[in-house]
Amino acid sequence: EVQLVESGGGLVQPGGSLRLSCAASGFTFSSYWMSWVRQAPGKGLEWVANIKQDGSEKYYVDSVKGRFTISRDNAKNSLYLQMNSLRAEDTAVYYCARDGVFWSGYYTSYYFDYWGQGTLVTVSS
Amino acid sequence: QSVLTQPPSVSGAPGQRVTISCTGSSSNIGAGYDVHWYQQLPGTAPKLLIYGNSNRPSGVPDRFSGSKSGTSASLAITGLQAEDEADYYCQSYDSSLSVRVFGGGTKLTVL
């Protein structure tokens, strides 16, 4: 059974830092792209970042570029999100998600086939 | 304001059929990028419902179906049940933004 378990959320002051972790089990972690997706309170979903199987490629939404860093440790089956210079607008539940791949014959599309339970990050003074 | 537009809410009585639309543009759905759907029950994490426009993962009832045409996609739920009450999100890729994008979500109420 695929399991993704996030940890590391909490209350942090504006400008502060936080490191989120995601422990994966039930599948070959090193074979999948992985993502972080966030959801502000009462709002919709927003993709934040993703990372290739070997960590050689990383992509970010513009609003977190230069502040957040996604990484992984395949030996520990773990995904991380280092968040620096946090702002009030970063307040959200952060989900770890596994990337699924679908080939339609025209494009390769990526979706999120498994999600963790989420960890709440609150940025407030 | 989301790149993909969904109605904020829809409702239906038990046993009825409801549809949720997801409208995009020429840089996402209209460009041929696939649409995926997620169900988020109250207080829980999202769950994959439909991938690749119309494919159901193992375990998802066939009451749920998806389709895509032009710059829009739709999620249909037949035989509505009380446990279907949730938020539903569509997701695709936008080539102008170079990111995966979500719709704003639709709250389904079972009357």
PDB file of C-alpha atoms in Angstrom:
ATOM      1  CA  GLU A   1       0.000   0.000   0.000  1.00  0.00           C
ATOM      2  CA  VAL A   2       1.369   3.390  -1.012  1.00  0.00           C
ATOM      3  CA  GLN A   3       1.838   5.691   1.978  1.00  0.00           C
ATOM      4  CA  LEU A   4       3.086   9.262   2.125  1.00  0.00           C
ATOM      5  CA  VAL A   5       3.470  10.830   5.551  1.00  0.00           C
ATOM      6  CA  GLU A   6       4.380  14.502   5.908  1.00  0.00           C
ATOM      7  CA  SER A   7       5.887  16.144   8.954  1.00  0.00           C
ATOM      8  CA  GLY A   8       7.597  19.363   9.959  1.00  0.00           C
ATOM      9  CA  GLY A   9       4.770  21.862   9.749  1.00  0.00           C
ATOM     10  CA  GLY A  10       4.081  24.433  12.433  1.00  0.00           C
ATOM     11  CA  LEU A  11       3.901  28.088  13.328  1.00  0.00           C
ATOM     12  CA  VAL A  12       6.715  30.306  12.082  1.00  0.00           C
ATOM     13  CA  GLN A  13       7.230  34.054  11.998  1.00  0.00           C
ATOM     14  CA  PRO A  14       7.392  35.966   8.718  1.00  0.00           C
ATOM     15  CA  GLY A  15      10.906  35.737   7.320  1.00  0.00           C
ATOM     16  CA  GLY A  16      11.527  32.470   9.112  1.00  0.00           C
ATOM     17  CA  SER A  17      12.373  29.007   7.816  1.00  0.00           C
ATOM     18  CA  LEU A  18      10.869  25.556   8.012  1.00  0.00           C
ATOM     19  CA  ARG A  19      11.773  22.169   6.576  1.00  0.00           C
ATOM     20  CA  LEU A  20       9.044  19.746   5.602  1.00  0.00           C
ATOM     21  CA  SER A  21       9.635  16.024   5.241  1.00  0.00           C
ATOM     22  CA  CYS A  22       7.666  13.298   3.525  1.00  0.00           C
ATOM     23  CA  ALA A  23       8.300   9.632   4.297  1.00  0.00           C
ATOM     24  CA  ALA A  24       7.298   7.314   1.461  1.00  0.00           C
ATOM     25  CA  SER A  25       6.570   3.597   1.595  1.00  0.00           C
ATOM     26  CA  GLY A  26       4.800   0.893  -0.349  1.00  0.00           C
ATOM     27  CA  PHE A  27       6.421   1.658  -3.707  1.00  0.00           C
ATOM     28  CA  THR A  28       9.855   2.092  -5.307  1.00  0.00           C
ATOM     29  CA  PHE A  29      10.421   5.713  -4.327  1.00  0.00           C
ATOM     30  CA  SER A  30      13.447   6.180  -6.580  1.00  0.00           C
ATOM     31  CA  SER A  31      11.352   5.420  -9.674  1.00  0.00           C
ATOM     32  CA  TYR A  32       8.966   8.354  -9.399  1.00  0.00           C
ATOM     33  CA  TRP A  33       8.905  12.090  -9.799  1.00  0.00           C
ATOM     34  CA  MET A  34       7.550  13.635  -6.583  1.00  0.00           C
ATOM     35  CA  SER A  35       5.733  16.900  -5.911  1.00  0.00           C
ATOM     36  CA  TRP A  36       4.618  19.280  -3.183  1.00  0.00           C
ATOM     37  CA  VAL A  37       1.131  20.765  -3.509  1.00  0.00           C
ATOM     38  CA  ARG A  38      -0.334  23.309  -1.089  1.00  0.00           C
ATOM     39  CA  GLN A  39      -3.778  24.483  -0.099  1.00  0.00           C
ATOM     40  CA  ALA A  40      -4.335  27.774   1.715  1.00  0.00           C
ATOM     41  CA  PRO A  41      -7.125  27.726   4.316  1.00  0.00           C
ATOM     42  CA  GLY A  42     -10.491  27.575   2.565  1.00  0.00           C
ATOM     43  CA  LYS A  43      -8.842  27.845  -0.851  1.00  0.00           C
ATOM     44  CA  GLY A  44      -7.986  25.627  -3.796  1.00  0.00           C
ATOM     45  CA  LEU A  45      -4.951  23.549  -4.672  1.00  0.00           C
ATOM     46  CA  GLU A  46      -1.657  24.930  -5.943  1.00  0.00           C
ATOM     47  CA  TRP A  47       1.297  22.924  -7.257  1.00  0.00           C
ATOM     48  CA  VAL A  48       4.483  24.170  -5.550  1.00  0.00           C
ATOM     49  CA  ALA A  49       7.434  22.132  -6.783  1.00  0.00           C
ATOM     50  CA  ASN A  50       8.515  18.805  -8.167  1.00  0.00           C
ATOM     51  CA  ILE A  51      11.691  16.775  -8.493  1.00  0.00           C
ATOM     52  CA  LYS A  52      12.922  14.102 -10.859  1.00  0.00           C
ATOM     53  CA  GLN A  53      13.696  10.569  -9.749  1.00  0.00           C
ATOM     54  CA  ASP A  54      17.440  11.191  -9.312  1.00  0.00           C
ATOM     55  CA  GLY A  55      17.059  14.794  -8.155  1.00  0.00           C
ATOM     56  CA  SER A  56      18.701  16.174 -11.301  1.00  0.00           C
ATOM     57  CA  GLU A  57      15.706  18.282 -12.325  1.00  0.00           C
ATOM     58  CA  LYS A  58      13.633  20.517 -10.087  1.00  0.00           C
ATOM     59  CA  TYR A  59      10.797  22.883 -10.937  1.00  0.00           C
ATOM     60  CA  TYR A  60       9.019  25.531  -8.881  1.00  0.00           C
ATOM     61  CA  VAL A  61       5.984  27.786  -9.114  1.00  0.00           C
ATOM     62  CA  ASP A  62       7.127  31.375  -9.611  1.00  0.00           C
ATOM     63  CA  SER A  63       5.909  32.538  -6.203  1.00  0.00           C
ATOM     64  CA  VAL A  64       8.391  30.326  -4.329  1.00  0.00           C
ATOM     65  CA  LYS A  65      11.413  30.438  -6.652  1.00  0.00           C
ATOM     66  CA  GLY A  66      14.527  31.466  -4.784  1.00  0.00           C
ATOM     67  CA  ARG A  67      12.890  30.819  -1.397  1.00  0.00           C
ATOM     68  CA  PHE A  68      11.929  27.125  -1.440  1.00  0.00           C
ATOM     69  CA  THR A  69      14.143  24.156  -2.267  1.00  0.00           C
ATOM     70  CA  ILE A  70      12.846  20.677  -3.015  1.00  0.00           C
ATOM     71  CA  SER A  71      15.142  17.708  -2.455  1.00  0.00           C
ATOM     72  CA  ARG A  72      15.014  13.973  -1.915  1.00  0.00           C
ATOM     73  CA  ASP A  73      17.001  11.140  -0.358  1.00  0.00           C
ATOM     74  CA  ASN A  74      16.249   7.925  -2.221  1.00  0.00           C
ATOM     75  CA  ALA A  75      18.205   5.861   0.317  1.00  0.00           C
ATOM     76  CA  LYS A  76      15.795   7.072   3.005  1.00  0.00           C
ATOM     77  CA  ASN A  77      12.684   7.094   0.777  1.00  0.00           C
ATOM     78  CA  SER A  78      12.164  10.698   1.739  1.00  0.00           C
ATOM     79  CA  LEU A  79      11.148  13.960   0.113  1.00  0.00           C
ATOM     80  CA  TYR A  80      11.888  17.378   1.565  1.00  0.00           C
ATOM     81  CA  LEU A  81      10.871  21.005   1.147  1.00  0.00           C
ATOM     82  CA  GLN A  82      13.143  23.642   2.638  1.00  0.00           C
ATOM     83  CA  MET A  83      11.169  26.862   2.992  1.00  0.00           C
ATOM     84  CA  ASN A  84      13.026  30.117   3.670  1.00  0.00           C
ATOM     85  CA  SER A  85      11.930  33.753   3.838  1.00  0.00           C
ATOM     86  CA  LEU A  86       8.417  32.637   4.622  1.00  0.00           C
ATOM     87  CA  ARG A  87       5.519  35.007   4.036  1.00  0.00           C
ATOM     88  CA  ALA A  88       1.971  35.133   5.346  1.00  0.00           C
ATOM     89  CA  GLU A  89       0.745  34.012   1.933  1.00  0.00           C
ATOM     90  CA  ASP A  90       2.681  30.750   2.306  1.00  0.00           C
ATOM     91  CA  THR A  91       0.264  29.706   5.054  1.00  0.00           C
ATOM     92  CA  ALA A  92      -1.281  26.459   3.840  1.00  0.00           C
ATOM     93  CA  VAL A  93      -1.536  22.739   4.241  1.00  0.00           C
ATOM     94  CA  TYR A  94       1.362  21.239   2.311  1.00  0.00           C
ATOM     95  CA  TYR A  95       0.806  17.867   0.664  1.00  0.00           C
ATOM     96  CA  CYS A  96       3.435  15.482  -0.593  1.00  0.00           C
ATOM     97  CA  ALA A  97       2.246  13.748  -3.771  1.00  0.00           C
ATOM     98  CA  ARG A  98       3.532  11.104  -6.122  1.00  0.00           C
ATOM     99  CA  ASP A  99       3.532  11.990  -9.813  1.00  0.00           C
ATOM    100  CA  GLY A 100       1.635   9.740 -12.165  1.00  0.00           C
ATOM    101  CA  VAL A 101       2.346   9.756 -15.893  1.00  0.00           C
ATOM    102  CA  PHE A 102      -0.131   9.439 -18.762  1.00  0.00           C
ATOM    103  CA  TRP A 103       0.725   9.236 -22.441  1.00  0.00           C
ATOM    104  CA  SER A 104      -2.193  10.252 -24.650  1.00  0.00           C
ATOM    105  CA  GLY A 105      -0.378   9.769 -27.923  1.00  0.00           C
ATOM    106  CA  TYR A 106       0.254  13.523 -28.185  1.00  0.00           C
ATOM    107  CA  TYR A 107       1.612  14.683 -24.869  1.00  0.00           C
ATOM    108  CA  THR A 108       2.938  13.144 -21.714  1.00  0.00           C
ATOM    109  CA  SER A 109       0.857  14.528 -18.880  1.00  0.00           C
ATOM    110  CA  TYR A 110       1.563  14.403 -15.189  1.00  0.00           C
ATOM    111  CA  TYR A 111      -0.932  14.131 -12.402  1.00  0.00           C
ATOM    112  CA  PHE A 112      -0.870  13.297  -8.686  1.00  0.00           C
ATOM    113  CA  ASP A 113      -1.811   9.687  -8.079  1.00  0.00           C
ATOM    114  CA  TYR A 114      -1.162   9.437  -4.342  1.00  0.00           C
ATOM    115  CA  TRP A 115      -1.261  12.128  -1.663  1.00  0.00           C
ATOM    116  CA  GLY A 116      -0.130  12.359   1.922  1.00  0.00           C
ATOM    117  CA  GLN A 117      -2.388  13.615   4.702  1.00  0.00           C
ATOM    118  CA  GLY A 118      -0.768  17.046   4.673  1.00  0.00           C
ATOM    119  CA  THR A 119       1.062  19.198   7.197  1.00  0.00           C
ATOM    120  CA  LEU A 120      -0.060  22.705   8.179  1.00  0.00           C
ATOM    121  CA  VAL A 121       2.337  25.612   7.881  1.00  0.00           C
ATOM    122  CA  THR A 122       1.222  28.851   9.509  1.00  0.00           C
ATOM    123  CA  VAL A 123       3.249  32.009   8.929  1.00  0.00           C
ATOM    124  CA  SER A 124       2.261  34.646  11.443  1.00  0.00           C
ATOM    125  CA  SER A 125       3.758  36.965  14.026  1.00  0.00           C
TER     126      SER A 125
ATOM    127  CA  GLN B   1      -8.398  33.613 -10.143  1.00  0.00           C
ATOM    128  CA  SER B   2      -7.671  30.115 -11.416  1.00  0.00           C
ATOM    129  CA  VAL B   3      -6.427  29.321 -14.912  1.00  0.00           C
ATOM    130  CA  LEU B   4      -9.065  26.598 -15.177  1.00  0.00           C
ATOM    131  CA  THR B   5     -12.617  27.710 -14.398  1.00  0.00           C
ATOM    132  CA  GLN B   6     -15.052  25.548 -12.452  1.00  0.00           C
ATOM    133  CA  PRO B   7     -18.489  26.411 -11.067  1.00  0.00           C
ATOM    134  CA  PRO B   8     -18.167  27.155  -7.332  1.00  0.00           C
ATOM    135  CA  SER B   9     -20.986  24.779  -6.467  1.00  0.00           C
ATOM    136  CA  VAL B  10     -23.357  22.184  -7.855  1.00  0.00           C
ATOM    137  CA  SER B  11     -26.035  20.135  -6.162  1.00  0.00           C
ATOM    138  CA  GLY B  12     -28.255  17.160  -6.792  1.00  0.00           C
ATOM    139  CA  ALA B  13     -30.573  14.741  -5.061  1.00  0.00           C
ATOM    140  CA  PRO B  14     -29.576  11.176  -4.262  1.00  0.00           C
ATOM    141  CA  GLY B  15     -29.731   9.014  -7.367  1.00  0.00           C
ATOM    142  CA  GLN B  16     -29.486  11.939  -9.765  1.00  0.00           C
ATOM    143  CA  ARG B  17     -26.749  12.768 -12.268  1.00  0.00           C
ATOM    144  CA  VAL B  18     -24.607  15.879 -11.950  1.00  0.00           C
ATOM    145  CA  THR B  19     -21.841  17.288 -14.099  1.00  0.00           C
ATOM    146  CA  ILE B  20     -18.977  19.599 -13.193  1.00  0.00           C
ATOM    147  CA  SER B  21     -17.359  21.619 -15.938  1.00  0.00           C
ATOM    148  CA  CYS B  22     -13.744  22.722 -16.231  1.00  0.00           C
ATOM    149  CA  THR B  23     -13.090  25.445 -18.789  1.00  0.00           C
ATOM    150  CA  GLY B  24      -9.613  26.315 -19.960  1.00  0.00           C
ATOM    151  CA  SER B  25      -7.978  27.993 -22.923  1.00  0.00           C
ATOM    152  CA  SER B  26      -5.734  27.446 -25.918  1.00  0.00           C
ATOM    153  CA  SER B  27      -2.658  27.191 -23.709  1.00  0.00           C
ATOM    154  CA  ASN B  28      -3.922  24.296 -21.619  1.00  0.00           C
ATOM    155  CA  ILE B  29      -6.948  22.088 -22.343  1.00  0.00           C
ATOM    156  CA  GLY B  30      -7.401  23.569 -25.811  1.00  0.00           C
ATOM    157  CA  ALA B  31      -3.772  22.813 -26.661  1.00  0.00           C
ATOM    158  CA  GLY B  32      -4.459  19.129 -26.136  1.00  0.00           C
ATOM    159  CA  TYR B  33      -3.186  18.703 -22.611  1.00  0.00           C
ATOM    160  CA  ASP B  34      -4.999  16.083 -20.615  1.00  0.00           C
ATOM    161  CA  VAL B  35      -7.327  16.762 -17.709  1.00  0.00           C
ATOM    162  CA  HIS B  36      -7.307  14.977 -14.371  1.00  0.00           C
ATOM    163  CA  TRP B  37      -9.870  15.125 -11.570  1.00  0.00           C
ATOM    164  CA  TYR B  38      -9.570  14.890  -7.791  1.00  0.00           C
ATOM    165  CA  GLN B  39     -12.103  14.428  -5.005  1.00  0.00           C
ATOM    166  CA  GLN B  40     -11.479  16.029  -1.625  1.00  0.00           C
ATOM    167  CA  LEU B  41     -13.796  14.850   1.129  1.00  0.00           C
ATOM    168  CA  PRO B  42     -14.227  17.259   4.050  1.00  0.00           C
ATOM    169  CA  GLY B  43     -11.088  17.467   6.179  1.00  0.00           C
ATOM    170  CA  THR B  44      -9.090  15.007   4.092  1.00  0.00           C
ATOM    171  CA  ALA B  45      -6.419  15.031   1.422  1.00  0.00           C
ATOM    172  CA  PRO B  46      -7.365  15.045  -2.263  1.00  0.00           C
ATOM    173  CA  LYS B  47      -7.770  11.697  -3.982  1.00  0.00           C
ATOM    174  CA  LEU B  48      -7.271  10.947  -7.676  1.00  0.00           C
ATOM    175  CA  LEU B  49     -10.630  10.321  -9.328  1.00  0.00           C
ATOM    176  CA  ILE B  50      -9.980  10.467 -13.096  1.00  0.00           C
ATOM    177  CA  TYR B  51      -6.710  10.661 -15.011  1.00  0.00           C
ATOM    178  CA  GLY B  52      -6.047  11.227 -18.688  1.00  0.00           C
ATOM    179  CA  ASN B  53      -9.483  12.787 -19.264  1.00  0.00           C
ATOM    180  CA  SER B  54     -11.519   9.622 -18.824  1.00  0.00           C
ATOM    181  CA  ASN B  55      -9.562   6.895 -17.048  1.00  0.00           C
ATOM    182  CA  ARG B  56     -10.547   5.680 -13.590  1.00  0.00           C
ATOM    183  CA  PRO B  57      -7.912   4.403 -11.158  1.00  0.00           C
ATOM    184  CA  SER B  58      -8.558   1.036  -9.587  1.00  0.00           C
ATOM    185  CA  GLY B  59     -11.189   1.316  -6.881  1.00  0.00           C
ATOM    186  CA  VAL B  60     -13.022   4.339  -8.252  1.00  0.00           C
ATOM    187  CA  PRO B  61     -16.660   3.446  -8.974  1.00  0.00           C
ATOM    188  CA  ASP B  62     -17.865   3.615 -12.563  1.00  0.00           C
ATOM    189  CA  ARG B  63     -20.453   6.168 -11.419  1.00  0.00           C
ATOM    190  CA  PHE B  64     -17.653   8.669 -12.020  1.00  0.00           C
ATOM    191  CA  SER B  65     -16.708   9.475 -15.608  1.00  0.00           C
ATOM    192  CA  GLY B  66     -14.732  12.166 -17.387  1.00  0.00           C
ATOM    193  CA  SER B  67     -14.672  13.661 -20.840  1.00  0.00           C
ATOM    194  CA  LYS B  68     -12.871  16.401 -22.746  1.00  0.00           C
ATOM    195  CA  SER B  69     -13.781  18.453 -25.775  1.00  0.00           C
ATOM    196  CA  GLY B  70     -12.151  21.558 -27.165  1.00  0.00           C
ATOM    197  CA  THR B  71     -11.132  23.883 -24.352  1.00  0.00           C
ATOM    198  CA  SER B  72     -13.302  22.197 -21.720  1.00  0.00           C
ATOM    199  CA  ALA B  73     -13.627  19.025 -19.719  1.00  0.00           C
ATOM    200  CA  SER B  74     -16.408  17.563 -17.621  1.00  0.00           C
ATOM    201  CA  LEU B  75     -16.791  15.228 -14.686  1.00  0.00           C
ATOM    202  CA  ALA B  76     -20.075  13.345 -14.481  1.00  0.00           C
ATOM    203  CA  ILE B  77     -21.369  11.588 -11.406  1.00  0.00           C
ATOM    204  CA  THR B  78     -24.373   9.301 -11.799  1.00  0.00           C
ATOM    205  CA  GLY B  79     -26.448   7.653  -9.077  1.00  0.00           C
ATOM    206  CA  LEU B  80     -25.488  10.420  -6.649  1.00  0.00           C
ATOM    207  CA  GLN B  81     -24.818   9.245  -3.084  1.00  0.00           C
ATOM    208  CA  ALA B  82     -24.484  11.143   0.182  1.00  0.00           C
ATOM    209  CA  GLU B  83     -20.814  10.170   0.419  1.00  0.00           C
ATOM    210  CA  ASP B  84     -20.107  11.959  -2.854  1.00  0.00           C
ATOM    211  CA  GLU B  85     -20.489  15.286  -1.056  1.00  0.00           C
ATOM    212  CA  ALA B  86     -17.029  16.803  -1.457  1.00  0.00           C
ATOM    213  CA  ASP B  87     -14.933  19.347  -3.319  1.00  0.00           C
ATOM    214  CA  TYR B  88     -13.864  18.396  -6.837  1.00  0.00           C
ATOM    215  CA  TYR B  89     -10.853  19.820  -8.668  1.00  0.00           C
ATOM    216  CA  CYS B  90      -9.733  19.559 -12.276  1.00  0.00           C
ATOM    217  CA  GLN B  91      -6.031  19.770 -13.199  1.00  0.00           C
ATOM    218  CA  SER B  92      -4.104  20.135 -16.424  1.00  0.00           C
ATOM    219  CA  TYR B  93      -0.895  21.674 -17.742  1.00  0.00           C
ATOM    220  CA  ASP B  94      -0.516  25.211 -19.028  1.00  0.00           C
ATOM    221  CA  SER B  95       2.158  25.783 -21.666  1.00  0.00           C
ATOM    222  CA  SER B  96       2.219  29.564 -21.214  1.00  0.00           C
ATOM    223  CA  LEU B  97       2.893  29.291 -17.482  1.00  0.00           C
ATOM    224  CA  SER B  98       4.859  26.019 -17.773  1.00  0.00           C
ATOM    225  CA  VAL B  99       3.188  24.648 -14.673  1.00  0.00           C
ATOM    226  CA  ARG B 100       0.500  22.192 -13.715  1.00  0.00           C
ATOM    227  CA  VAL B 101      -2.667  24.150 -13.000  1.00  0.00           C
ATOM    228  CA  PHE B 102      -5.818  23.447 -11.029  1.00  0.00           C
ATOM    229  CA  GLY B 103      -9.355  24.658 -11.289  1.00  0.00           C
ATOM    230  CA  GLY B 104     -10.725  26.627  -8.364  1.00  0.00           C
ATOM    231  CA  GLY B 105     -12.754  23.667  -7.161  1.00  0.00           C
ATOM    232  CA  THR B 106     -16.453  22.819  -7.099  1.00  0.00           C
ATOM    233  CA  LYS B 107     -18.365  21.995  -3.953  1.00  0.00           C
ATOM    234  CA  LEU B 108     -20.895  19.234  -4.546  1.00  0.00           C
ATOM    235  CA  THR B 109     -23.872  19.186  -2.213  1.00  0.00           C
ATOM    236  CA  VAL B 110     -26.118  16.144  -2.072  1.00  0.00           C
ATOM    237  CA  LEU B 111     -29.566  17.407  -1.177  1.00  0.00           C
TER     238      LEU B 111
END
